[in-house]
């Protein structure tokens, strides 16, 4: 079964950090780019955060993520991660990972940044 399983969301104070993980199964993970996206409550649009390419050398980031978020991957473990630092209340959203080319999304994970 082709799937992505996400973990690591939760509640954090402003300025804090969280790490999201995305574990893949059912396909050759190392052959595909992986991206992270989020949906802010009430906006009804899935916002792109970052993409990491198959070799794990190149990554692209949305402007709001540059300098605060880091996308990584471990092809031997079929998983990707998103390290989020200096979190702000406006980062509160549900987060998803996505395998480009496979066309599969993870389930959503809630991240709440609040004091």
mmCIF file of C-alpha atoms in Angstrom:
data_model
loop_
_atom_site.group_PDB
_atom_site.id
_atom_site.type_symbol
_atom_site.label_atom_id
_atom_site.label_comp_id
_atom_site.label_asym_id
_atom_site.label_seq_id
_atom_site.Cartn_x
_atom_site.Cartn_y
_atom_site.Cartn_z
ATOM 1 C CA UNK A 1 0.000 0.000 0.000
ATOM 2 C CA UNK A 2 1.369 3.375 -1.043
ATOM 3 C CA UNK A 3 1.228 5.731 1.899
ATOM 4 C CA UNK A 4 2.857 8.511 3.883
ATOM 5 C CA UNK A 5 2.456 8.604 7.639
ATOM 6 C CA UNK A 6 3.184 11.847 9.392
ATOM 7 C CA UNK A 7 4.038 12.380 13.036
ATOM 8 C CA UNK A 8 5.360 15.017 15.400
ATOM 9 C CA UNK A 9 2.800 17.787 15.576
ATOM 10 C CA UNK A 10 1.572 19.381 18.779
ATOM 11 C CA UNK A 11 1.399 22.516 20.866
ATOM 12 C CA UNK A 12 4.438 24.759 21.256
ATOM 13 C CA UNK A 13 5.057 28.243 22.589
ATOM 14 C CA UNK A 14 6.133 31.065 20.287
ATOM 15 C CA UNK A 15 9.850 30.829 19.624
ATOM 16 C CA UNK A 16 9.831 27.093 20.190
ATOM 17 C CA UNK A 17 10.638 24.216 17.856
ATOM 18 C CA UNK A 18 8.927 21.140 16.490
ATOM 19 C CA UNK A 19 10.071 18.406 14.169
ATOM 20 C CA UNK A 20 7.636 16.692 11.822
ATOM 21 C CA UNK A 21 8.432 13.302 10.320
ATOM 22 C CA UNK A 22 6.986 11.643 7.248
ATOM 23 C CA UNK A 23 7.479 7.893 6.790
ATOM 24 C CA UNK A 24 6.877 6.346 3.389
ATOM 25 C CA UNK A 25 5.933 2.850 2.331
ATOM 26 C CA UNK A 26 4.789 1.072 -0.799
ATOM 27 C CA UNK A 27 7.010 2.898 -3.283
ATOM 28 C CA UNK A 28 10.673 3.643 -3.991
ATOM 29 C CA UNK A 29 10.984 6.661 -1.743
ATOM 30 C CA UNK A 30 14.464 7.644 -2.910
ATOM 31 C CA UNK A 31 13.246 8.238 -6.459
ATOM 32 C CA UNK A 32 10.825 11.036 -5.625
ATOM 33 C CA UNK A 33 10.880 14.587 -4.369
ATOM 34 C CA UNK A 34 9.023 15.229 -1.135
ATOM 35 C CA UNK A 35 7.353 18.445 -0.145
ATOM 36 C CA UNK A 36 5.650 19.832 2.948
ATOM 37 C CA UNK A 37 2.497 21.903 2.887
ATOM 38 C CA UNK A 38 0.121 23.418 5.384
ATOM 39 C CA UNK A 39 -3.433 24.667 5.654
ATOM 40 C CA UNK A 40 -4.281 27.514 7.953
ATOM 41 C CA UNK A 41 -7.742 27.309 9.475
ATOM 42 C CA UNK A 42 -10.190 29.341 7.464
ATOM 43 C CA UNK A 43 -7.973 29.841 4.427
ATOM 44 C CA UNK A 44 -9.001 26.716 2.516
ATOM 45 C CA UNK A 45 -5.794 26.567 0.535
ATOM 46 C CA UNK A 46 -2.807 24.303 0.898
ATOM 47 C CA UNK A 47 0.328 26.428 1.216
ATOM 48 C CA UNK A 48 3.650 25.064 0.017
ATOM 49 C CA UNK A 49 6.478 25.152 2.553
ATOM 50 C CA UNK A 50 9.472 23.322 1.112
ATOM 51 C CA UNK A 51 10.599 20.604 -1.285
ATOM 52 C CA UNK A 52 13.571 18.292 -1.082
ATOM 53 C CA UNK A 53 14.725 16.481 -4.208
ATOM 54 C CA UNK A 54 15.547 12.749 -4.426
ATOM 55 C CA UNK A 55 19.268 12.906 -3.698
ATOM 56 C CA UNK A 56 18.665 15.110 -0.671
ATOM 57 C CA UNK A 57 21.213 17.694 -1.779
ATOM 58 C CA UNK A 58 18.887 20.348 -3.129
ATOM 59 C CA UNK A 59 15.938 21.888 -1.296
ATOM 60 C CA UNK A 60 13.679 24.843 -2.011
ATOM 61 C CA UNK A 61 11.779 26.896 0.547
ATOM 62 C CA UNK A 62 8.917 29.343 0.607
ATOM 63 C CA UNK A 63 10.018 32.780 1.728
ATOM 64 C CA UNK A 64 8.317 32.482 5.123
ATOM 65 C CA UNK A 65 10.188 29.233 5.792
ATOM 66 C CA UNK A 66 13.696 30.350 4.867
ATOM 67 C CA UNK A 67 15.964 30.528 7.875
ATOM 68 C CA UNK A 68 13.433 28.931 10.233
ATOM 69 C CA UNK A 69 12.458 25.596 8.667
ATOM 70 C CA UNK A 70 14.758 22.831 7.455
ATOM 71 C CA UNK A 71 13.650 19.948 5.254
ATOM 72 C CA UNK A 72 15.682 16.746 5.271
ATOM 73 C CA UNK A 73 15.388 13.176 4.087
ATOM 74 C CA UNK A 74 16.852 9.760 4.863
ATOM 75 C CA UNK A 75 16.366 7.604 1.803
ATOM 76 C CA UNK A 76 17.680 4.478 3.533
ATOM 77 C CA UNK A 77 14.854 4.836 6.077
ATOM 78 C CA UNK A 78 12.239 6.081 3.593
ATOM 79 C CA UNK A 79 11.452 9.139 5.590
ATOM 80 C CA UNK A 80 11.597 12.898 5.441
ATOM 81 C CA UNK A 81 11.415 15.528 8.130
ATOM 82 C CA UNK A 82 10.664 19.181 8.627
ATOM 83 C CA UNK A 83 12.486 20.894 11.471
ATOM 84 C CA UNK A 84 10.651 24.067 12.457
ATOM 85 C CA UNK A 85 12.415 26.604 14.654
ATOM 86 C CA UNK A 86 11.435 30.035 15.964
ATOM 87 C CA UNK A 87 7.789 29.162 15.515
ATOM 88 C CA UNK A 88 5.240 31.959 15.381
ATOM 89 C CA UNK A 89 1.500 31.965 16.054
ATOM 90 C CA UNK A 90 0.908 32.379 12.324
ATOM 91 C CA UNK A 91 2.546 28.984 11.783
ATOM 92 C CA UNK A 92 -0.491 27.398 13.422
ATOM 93 C CA UNK A 93 -1.950 25.087 10.798
ATOM 94 C CA UNK A 94 -2.414 21.479 9.799
ATOM 95 C CA UNK A 95 0.663 20.145 8.080
ATOM 96 C CA UNK A 96 1.037 17.530 5.352
ATOM 97 C CA UNK A 97 3.833 15.858 3.472
ATOM 98 C CA UNK A 98 3.508 14.922 -0.174
ATOM 99 C CA UNK A 99 5.425 12.620 -2.498
ATOM 100 C CA UNK A 100 5.680 14.329 -5.840
ATOM 101 C CA UNK A 101 5.319 12.027 -8.814
ATOM 102 C CA UNK A 102 3.605 9.416 -6.671
ATOM 103 C CA UNK A 103 0.745 11.768 -5.900
ATOM 104 C CA UNK A 104 0.200 10.670 -2.325
ATOM 105 C CA UNK A 105 -0.457 12.873 0.695
ATOM 106 C CA UNK A 106 0.014 12.080 4.346
ATOM 107 C CA UNK A 107 -2.734 12.513 6.869
ATOM 108 C CA UNK A 108 -2.869 15.932 8.502
ATOM 109 C CA UNK A 109 -0.973 16.823 11.658
ATOM 110 C CA UNK A 110 -1.946 19.785 13.782
ATOM 111 C CA UNK A 111 0.697 22.297 14.819
ATOM 112 C CA UNK A 112 -0.424 24.962 17.271
ATOM 113 C CA UNK A 113 1.827 27.831 18.304
ATOM 114 C CA UNK A 114 0.418 29.588 21.320
ATOM 115 C CA UNK A 115 1.414 30.853 24.726
#
